[in-house]
């Protein structure tokens, strides 16, 4: 019998300063555990050029009329709005992302923490209207004519095209530096989990804490968004390498020089010191971190450990230790108190993970497979739950797929290496990753590895016994530290404290007399400057 359940309501978009519902049936969003339809999204029928013009002209002008300190206060106000409604966000995350509370926190509290960090850092920038980059530089023998590099907010809009795994953090980690810079934001969340992004924007808009046009949300199809970008706009994309290729080759980027930041997929590594032993603290720390990385958000973290490199003689012991801890991970309905790992975001993602796993298995054996244990309170025919799997390969230098295919789920591959040089060479086969963690009690080894790994990674995270209870976690992206990575990781850079503001500013050199540069300094801090 055909279902008589009516389609769920369409979530409205917020563009041109008003809520607008898209036309047509829209795309459905599901509860990935229960299989029920939760909401629909549609961007059909929106006047996107008008939406971008409104954000650029009204939002941008209003934001740039403020100082950094005043914009930092706006971020603080957004934090207050979101803090007050956190319970709603956790309920949405459980329903739409299938995450247990601890994993929802990574997204929700992680986003709010990032916003508050930028609110604090922005406050320190004071009443300036632009940023100085370095000191004045003499241009010749006579010191009267000098060059001053300055950073001014780009007079455009920031378009964010985001991935499904961080509907909250993915918005706020980008919006915080953009808004602090004075650049209005249009966010297009990934369809599968768009509800949380849409609700957060709705709460912030309804609270009236941001100027009109500062924050817009378009849910549903991405069609037409890139076409609206103009030369002073920027686009920040997070998602798969395939879509990244489309973004990079779009005329907006290729012809109109729209600045583009790409965060794509990544085969992040963990490296155990060759001198480690089975009973050493470094060994235990690696095992703990690998298990955490495989299971937090069911492995749907761009930074998650995918490849684990250990000395050959510790291969079996590491497999046993990781397997023993994975065996204690209960998988199923995140609403059930005993469940430690919820579901993936959709059945489609679960299918993708199984297909990726099959590819990896052509070059690796199975060391641990949690799939024989029944799911807790979830129907395997409906729920997008995938149990953790640890694969292993003792000859990784002969492998190809293992260094190339990212499986975006609770899957990692243990690999044996023979010496330090070989381990570093194998890590480099990932062709550029977001993060590599190093586990060692030897500062000299950490320093050597960090220097060798830094050019291939956005972040090197060293875990030694003295920081065992202090370190922030391999996969946790802290706003103070850089996020992004070279090569296949996309080549982007985000966060890193105030470094993130660089993406939303233009750097220019002003070459002038000392008197003119003095006048520029005065204008830049007077509250009247730089309103294009
Ligand atoms: P995806 O399929 O590339 O989608 C990402 C975003 O792009 C979504 O909003 C999607 O919209 C949109 N999109 C799809 N086709 C588009 C097009 N032709 N033009 C413009 N936008 C388009 O990626 P995903 O599967 O959601 O994300 C998983 C991947 O993201 C993983 O590989 C992961 O490693 C990576 N990731 C990286 C980071 C990082 O910081 N480096 C963080 C998180 C995830 P729809 O959803 O509506 O299709």
XYZ file of C-alpha atoms and ligand atoms in Angstrom:
580
model
C 0.000 0.000 0.000
C 1.418 3.477 -0.845
C 2.324 5.587 2.181
C -0.241 8.237 3.131
C 2.255 10.219 5.232
C 2.366 13.784 3.864
C 5.829 15.164 2.971
C 7.574 17.017 5.768
C 7.453 20.831 5.638
C 10.023 22.825 3.620
C 12.603 24.683 5.701
C 12.592 28.335 4.643
C 15.712 30.029 3.270
C 16.818 33.421 4.577
C 17.895 35.713 1.737
C 17.363 39.399 0.835
C 16.596 39.995 4.507
C 13.486 37.810 4.590
C 12.405 34.194 4.938
C 11.575 32.622 1.598
C 10.379 29.089 0.972
C 11.676 27.411 -2.174
C 9.279 26.035 -4.742
C 8.635 22.437 -5.791
C 8.627 19.307 -3.639
C 12.177 19.859 -2.343
C 14.697 17.301 -1.152
C 13.942 15.212 1.950
C 16.071 15.074 5.121
C 15.888 11.829 7.081
C 16.482 10.456 10.546
C 19.340 8.084 9.661
C 18.464 5.687 12.506
C 14.676 5.504 12.248
C 14.421 6.222 8.520
C 11.661 8.821 9.006
C 11.452 11.995 6.955
C 12.170 15.091 9.071
C 12.005 18.087 6.774
C 12.532 19.168 3.175
C 14.732 21.785 1.587
C 14.451 23.685 -1.666
C 16.302 26.625 -3.141
C 14.232 26.548 -6.328
C 12.668 29.845 -7.281
C 14.986 32.022 -5.175
C 16.360 35.146 -6.843
C 19.985 34.328 -6.080
C 21.574 37.342 -7.838
C 19.343 39.594 -5.713
C 20.243 37.591 -2.587
C 23.960 38.065 -3.216
C 23.528 41.755 -4.065
C 21.574 42.339 -0.842
C 24.219 40.612 1.296
C 27.081 42.355 -0.512
C 25.579 45.832 -0.400
C 23.479 45.972 2.774
C 25.260 43.387 4.928
C 28.767 44.298 3.839
C 28.242 48.033 4.211
C 26.734 47.668 7.695
C 29.493 45.336 8.900
C 32.329 47.450 7.521
C 30.891 50.520 9.242
C 31.840 48.841 12.535
C 35.259 48.423 14.135
C 36.791 45.029 14.867
C 35.822 45.456 18.517
C 32.189 46.144 17.582
C 32.069 43.151 15.250
C 33.632 40.995 17.968
C 30.733 42.065 20.191
C 28.331 40.824 17.476
C 30.010 37.409 17.644
C 29.563 37.469 21.434
C 25.856 38.197 20.943
C 25.563 35.258 18.515
C 27.186 33.032 21.155
C 24.560 34.108 23.707
C 21.726 33.304 21.279
C 23.115 29.842 20.491
C 23.933 29.001 24.112
C 20.331 29.669 25.103
C 18.967 27.184 22.554
C 21.455 24.353 22.826
C 18.888 21.745 23.841
C 17.080 22.246 20.519
C 20.343 21.776 18.625
C 21.153 18.531 20.416
C 17.678 17.206 19.585
C 18.135 18.104 15.912
C 21.604 16.508 15.815
C 20.275 13.268 17.320
C 17.411 13.175 14.830
C 19.185 14.310 11.658
C 22.838 13.273 12.174
C 22.270 10.158 14.298
C 24.950 11.211 16.774
C 25.281 10.384 20.472
C 25.418 13.409 22.802
C 29.207 13.352 23.062
C 29.529 13.491 19.266
C 26.866 16.183 18.869
C 28.920 18.269 21.318
C 31.932 18.184 18.991
C 29.787 19.931 16.383
C 27.530 22.160 18.502
C 29.781 23.167 21.401
C 32.787 23.125 19.067
C 31.070 25.736 16.888
C 30.073 27.922 19.830
C 33.580 27.655 21.346
C 35.121 28.760 18.053
C 32.786 31.759 17.897
C 33.653 32.791 21.458
C 37.358 32.443 20.755
C 37.052 34.863 17.830
C 34.890 37.203 19.910
C 37.746 37.388 22.450
C 40.508 37.708 19.877
C 38.570 40.332 17.894
C 38.050 42.434 20.999
C 41.822 42.833 21.181
C 41.907 44.386 17.705
C 40.153 47.402 19.206
C 38.668 50.272 17.234
C 40.705 49.809 14.063
C 39.026 49.753 10.637
C 41.838 47.982 8.861
C 44.901 45.983 9.858
C 48.530 46.925 9.419
C 50.749 44.212 7.986
C 54.255 44.809 9.255
C 56.049 48.114 9.701
C 56.715 50.873 7.201
C 59.468 50.008 4.747
C 61.938 52.574 3.369
C 61.830 52.624 -0.424
C 65.108 54.422 -1.020
C 67.881 56.365 0.637
C 65.552 59.154 1.709
C 63.249 57.851 4.470
C 60.489 60.289 3.487
C 58.926 57.968 0.891
C 57.846 54.651 2.435
C 55.605 51.641 1.906
C 53.048 50.418 4.416
C 51.239 47.139 3.804
C 47.641 47.158 4.982
C 44.806 44.627 5.109
C 41.316 45.911 4.311
C 38.092 43.836 4.414
C 37.140 42.636 0.947
C 33.999 44.498 -0.218
C 32.246 41.288 -1.237
C 30.322 38.374 0.164
C 31.627 35.066 1.576
C 29.876 31.986 0.179
C 30.287 28.821 2.264
C 29.473 25.487 0.633
C 29.667 23.043 3.513
C 29.966 19.284 4.107
C 27.376 17.133 5.867
C 29.459 16.116 8.859
C 29.627 19.450 10.729
C 26.401 21.420 10.212
C 27.187 23.656 13.219
C 30.979 23.869 13.510
C 31.339 23.987 9.728
C 29.236 27.153 9.666
C 30.673 28.963 12.685
C 34.375 28.180 12.191
C 34.083 30.026 8.864
C 31.497 32.658 9.814
C 33.402 33.836 12.908
C 36.479 35.137 11.042
C 34.341 36.358 8.100
C 31.972 38.438 10.234
C 34.854 39.668 12.392
C 36.529 40.826 9.173
C 33.396 42.690 8.083
C 32.377 40.290 5.327
C 28.735 39.078 5.072
C 28.070 35.344 4.884
C 25.834 33.177 2.711
C 25.910 29.555 3.840
C 24.758 26.585 1.808
C 24.760 23.542 4.120
C 24.997 20.005 2.769
C 21.464 18.802 2.153
C 21.563 15.638 4.296
C 22.064 17.568 7.564
C 20.923 21.086 6.618
C 18.364 21.359 9.417
C 20.797 22.266 12.218
C 22.504 24.979 10.158
C 19.133 26.371 9.096
C 17.828 26.425 12.693
C 20.912 28.139 14.068
C 20.732 30.836 11.386
C 17.016 31.211 12.088
C 17.627 31.739 15.814
C 20.368 34.292 15.174
C 18.275 36.159 12.594
C 15.176 36.137 14.802
C 17.201 37.489 17.718
C 18.124 40.489 15.563
C 21.721 40.565 16.749
C 23.311 40.950 13.287
C 22.727 43.723 10.731
C 20.388 42.855 7.813
C 22.262 40.970 5.093
C 25.116 39.856 7.375
C 23.977 36.217 7.469
C 21.917 34.338 4.873
C 21.158 30.647 4.414
C 20.280 28.786 1.230
C 19.212 25.161 1.708
C 18.817 22.642 -1.086
C 20.444 22.597 -4.482
C 23.698 24.480 -5.035
C 22.649 25.302 -8.616
C 23.390 28.910 -9.511
C 25.275 29.852 -6.337
C 28.751 29.947 -7.880
C 27.390 31.920 -10.868
C 26.511 34.795 -8.520
C 30.078 35.326 -7.321
C 31.815 38.548 -8.352
C 35.496 39.561 -8.244
C 35.687 40.721 -4.589
C 33.663 37.793 -3.214
C 35.242 34.711 -1.673
C 34.119 31.099 -1.617
C 35.032 28.550 1.004
C 34.244 24.946 0.158
C 34.378 21.858 2.356
C 33.592 18.500 0.850
C 34.770 15.879 -1.559
C 37.683 16.188 -3.987
C 35.271 15.669 -6.897
C 33.110 18.667 -6.024
C 36.248 20.677 -5.201
C 37.349 20.170 -8.797
C 34.034 21.630 -10.045
C 34.363 24.652 -7.733
C 37.973 25.337 -8.754
C 37.213 25.223 -12.444
C 34.071 27.386 -12.227
C 34.407 30.661 -14.188
C 33.946 32.637 -10.961
C 37.297 31.252 -9.772
C 39.008 30.589 -13.083
C 38.037 33.858 -14.784
C 36.793 36.327 -12.173
C 39.575 35.518 -9.647
C 37.149 34.883 -6.804
C 39.346 33.810 -3.915
C 38.711 30.170 -3.125
C 39.512 28.039 -0.076
C 39.171 24.281 -0.380
C 39.010 21.761 2.464
C 38.774 18.360 0.830
C 39.326 14.755 1.845
C 42.430 13.483 3.543
C 44.208 10.283 4.583
C 45.486 11.412 7.968
C 48.109 9.316 9.735
C 49.234 8.317 13.211
C 52.896 7.404 13.710
C 54.346 5.423 16.601
C 58.013 6.022 17.513
C 60.272 3.162 16.256
C 61.703 2.941 19.784
C 58.298 2.352 21.410
C 57.580 -0.965 23.100
C 54.338 -2.784 23.795
C 54.185 -1.614 27.386
C 55.351 1.934 26.730
C 53.160 4.946 27.394
C 53.517 6.071 23.767
C 52.051 2.727 22.626
C 49.074 3.086 24.987
C 48.491 6.691 23.923
C 48.430 5.739 20.232
C 45.937 2.924 20.856
C 43.625 5.207 22.843
C 43.724 7.974 20.244
C 43.146 5.623 17.299
C 40.060 4.142 18.962
C 38.749 7.617 19.718
C 39.353 8.803 16.153
C 37.690 5.752 14.618
C 34.556 6.064 16.723
C 33.881 9.782 17.385
C 31.107 10.824 14.966
C 31.385 7.284 13.549
C 34.648 8.307 11.902
C 32.951 11.070 9.867
C 35.622 13.615 10.659
C 37.838 15.032 7.935
C 40.703 14.880 10.435
C 40.133 11.273 11.576
C 43.069 8.844 11.587
C 42.838 6.625 8.491
C 46.370 5.154 8.404
C 48.269 3.941 11.489
C 52.017 3.343 11.172
C 53.741 1.160 13.783
C 57.124 -0.642 13.905
C 56.793 -4.085 12.328
C 57.489 -5.885 15.637
C 54.518 -4.095 17.276
C 52.010 -4.792 14.466
C 50.258 -7.746 16.163
C 50.264 -6.204 19.629
C 48.789 -2.950 18.277
C 46.092 -4.829 16.365
C 45.116 -6.724 19.512
C 45.090 -3.644 21.728
C 42.984 -1.574 19.307
C 40.660 -4.520 18.614
C 40.115 -5.117 22.351
C 39.022 -1.499 22.841
C 36.848 -1.450 19.718
C 35.076 -4.568 20.964
C 33.693 -2.489 23.844
C 32.114 0.106 21.516
C 28.342 -0.336 21.408
C 26.712 0.773 18.150
C 23.090 1.686 17.529
C 20.347 4.197 18.308
C 21.964 7.296 19.859
C 18.879 7.786 22.055
C 19.746 4.601 23.949
C 21.878 5.245 27.054
C 24.251 2.330 26.471
C 25.137 3.307 22.891
C 28.580 4.829 22.396
C 28.533 5.192 18.608
C 25.458 6.265 16.645
C 24.922 6.104 12.914
C 26.360 7.652 9.789
C 24.384 10.580 8.385
C 22.502 8.582 5.759
C 21.988 5.181 4.182
C 23.852 6.543 1.175
C 26.905 7.237 3.338
C 26.655 3.780 4.908
C 26.652 2.306 1.386
C 29.653 4.485 0.468
C 31.551 3.261 3.532
C 30.824 -0.393 2.718
C 31.921 0.143 -0.887
C 35.122 1.892 0.271
C 35.809 -0.886 2.753
C 35.556 -3.434 -0.045
C 38.142 -1.437 -1.999
C 40.551 -1.282 0.953
C 40.127 -5.018 1.529
C 41.719 -5.691 -1.852
C 45.024 -4.666 -0.225
C 44.426 -5.237 3.505
C 43.241 -7.989 5.817
C 40.601 -7.594 8.504
C 42.057 -7.333 12.021
C 38.836 -6.401 13.804
C 35.257 -6.425 12.539
C 32.508 -5.259 14.886
C 29.670 -6.045 12.496
C 28.826 -9.439 14.009
C 27.530 -7.735 17.177
C 23.802 -6.778 16.910
C 22.934 -3.075 16.864
C 21.404 -1.671 20.041
C 17.794 -0.556 19.556
C 18.196 -0.105 15.781
C 16.953 -2.039 12.768
C 19.915 -2.940 10.525
C 17.581 -2.869 7.515
C 16.793 0.799 8.217
C 19.516 2.406 10.343
C 22.664 3.831 8.727
C 24.808 2.260 11.450
C 28.201 0.803 10.538
C 30.336 -0.989 13.122
C 34.061 -0.163 13.418
C 36.530 -2.098 11.287
C 40.299 -2.218 11.707
C 42.192 -3.370 8.636
C 45.849 -4.316 8.483
C 48.639 -4.417 5.923
C 52.176 -5.647 6.598
C 53.562 -4.516 3.217
C 52.143 -0.996 2.824
C 54.897 0.087 0.437
C 53.289 -2.213 -2.155
C 49.824 -0.757 -1.525
C 48.094 1.874 -3.621
C 44.407 1.982 -2.672
C 45.264 2.192 1.043
C 47.104 5.478 0.463
C 44.506 6.835 -1.953
C 40.959 5.958 -0.865
C 39.388 7.813 2.062
C 36.595 5.784 3.684
C 34.508 8.363 5.571
C 33.413 6.139 8.445
C 34.691 4.070 11.411
C 37.491 2.475 9.413
C 41.292 2.663 9.711
C 44.207 0.602 8.441
C 47.165 -0.506 10.552
C 50.445 -0.618 8.602
C 53.869 -2.008 9.505
C 57.069 -0.084 8.823
C 60.730 -1.129 9.067
C 62.500 2.127 9.911
C 61.907 5.842 10.427
C 62.738 6.806 6.841
C 60.284 4.249 5.467
C 57.533 5.398 7.838
C 57.922 8.991 6.677
C 57.966 7.903 3.048
C 54.731 5.911 3.536
C 52.996 8.823 5.234
C 53.948 11.020 2.272
C 52.042 8.604 -0.004
C 48.854 10.302 1.273
C 49.902 13.253 -0.924
C 49.076 15.915 1.639
C 46.794 15.570 4.672
C 45.155 17.715 7.301
C 46.931 16.222 10.302
C 49.477 13.634 11.379
C 49.909 12.629 15.015
C 53.180 11.345 16.425
C 53.365 9.190 19.581
C 56.704 9.202 21.346
C 58.454 9.861 24.647
C 61.532 11.142 22.799
C 61.496 14.913 22.064
C 64.307 14.507 19.528
C 62.238 12.000 17.502
C 59.181 14.257 17.701
C 61.195 17.244 16.481
C 62.705 15.245 13.600
C 59.339 13.819 12.570
C 57.619 17.218 12.880
C 60.120 18.860 10.537
C 59.782 16.074 7.997
C 55.970 15.930 8.211
C 55.164 19.662 8.409
C 55.404 20.371 4.646
C 52.906 17.557 3.990
C 50.366 18.519 6.667
C 48.434 21.485 7.983
C 49.047 20.288 11.532
C 51.436 17.925 13.307
C 50.061 16.766 16.666
C 52.640 15.238 19.000
C 51.432 13.122 21.914
C 54.036 12.382 24.569
C 53.524 11.040 28.097
C 54.062 14.484 29.655
C 51.050 15.901 27.738
C 48.923 12.752 27.907
C 46.159 14.489 29.861
C 46.686 17.923 28.292
C 46.754 17.418 24.552
C 43.700 18.510 22.578
C 43.285 15.363 20.463
C 44.479 14.332 17.004
C 41.175 15.129 15.332
C 40.002 18.137 17.336
C 40.330 21.329 15.373
C 41.178 24.138 17.785
C 40.443 27.704 16.620
C 43.880 28.885 17.762
C 45.650 26.411 15.467
C 45.726 26.134 11.711
C 43.242 23.835 9.950
C 43.709 22.758 6.340
C 46.278 20.824 4.425
C 48.274 20.773 1.203
C 47.812 18.543 -1.842
C 44.808 16.284 -1.827
C 43.588 17.843 1.438
C 42.604 20.783 -0.755
C 45.446 23.229 -0.200
C 43.300 25.407 2.057
C 43.937 27.214 5.310
C 41.387 28.051 7.978
C 41.464 29.191 11.604
C 44.899 29.616 13.191
C 43.564 32.450 15.352
C 43.632 35.845 13.644
C 45.498 34.356 10.668
C 42.029 33.331 9.425
C 41.169 36.990 8.828
C 43.667 37.081 5.957
C 41.272 35.188 3.673
C 38.629 37.913 4.096
C 40.995 40.863 3.693
C 42.907 42.277 0.745
C 46.576 43.016 1.271
C 47.763 46.215 -0.382
C 50.885 48.312 -0.251
C 50.401 52.027 0.236
C 53.500 53.889 -0.983
C 53.481 57.480 0.156
C 55.182 60.205 2.135
C 55.589 59.841 5.870
C 52.984 62.571 6.405
C 50.442 60.732 4.232
C 51.089 57.447 6.020
C 50.622 59.230 9.375
C 47.269 60.507 8.088
C 46.406 56.966 6.956
C 47.142 55.650 10.463
C 44.863 58.263 11.972
C 42.057 57.515 9.507
C 42.349 53.764 10.005
C 41.639 54.118 13.703
C 39.183 57.026 13.553
C 35.984 55.193 12.730
C 35.458 56.924 9.365
C 37.909 55.049 7.214
C 37.719 52.547 4.440
C 34.076 52.527 3.529
C 34.136 51.630 -0.163
P 30.307 16.787 -1.334
O 29.391 15.803 -1.923
O 31.417 17.311 -2.156
O 29.369 17.986 -0.840
C 29.879 19.102 -0.180
C 28.991 20.300 -0.446
O 29.051 20.650 -1.823
C 27.531 20.061 -0.136
O 26.975 21.241 0.406
C 26.936 19.782 -1.511
O 25.567 20.057 -1.584
C 27.728 20.748 -2.358
N 27.775 20.420 -3.772
C 27.589 19.224 -4.372
N 27.749 19.351 -5.718
C 28.031 20.655 -5.946
C 28.303 21.415 -7.128
N 28.310 20.858 -8.330
N 28.549 22.739 -7.011
C 28.564 23.325 -5.795
N 28.308 22.654 -4.649
C 28.061 21.338 -4.718
O 31.000 16.286 -0.016
P 30.330 15.503 1.204
O 30.168 14.104 0.760
O 29.171 16.269 1.727
O 31.466 15.625 2.313
C 32.337 14.582 2.646
C 33.749 14.952 2.302
O 34.084 16.215 2.867
C 34.770 13.975 2.849
O 35.616 13.593 1.818
C 35.553 14.757 3.885
O 36.898 14.400 3.998
C 35.409 16.157 3.419
N 35.497 17.067 4.555
C 36.600 17.840 4.678
C 36.702 18.714 5.746
C 37.897 19.601 5.917
O 37.842 20.509 6.724
N 38.957 19.380 5.201
C 35.667 18.800 6.687
C 34.563 17.982 6.524
C 34.487 17.117 5.438
P 24.473 18.862 -1.438
O 24.656 18.279 -0.083
O 23.178 19.546 -1.599
O 24.790 17.875 -2.541
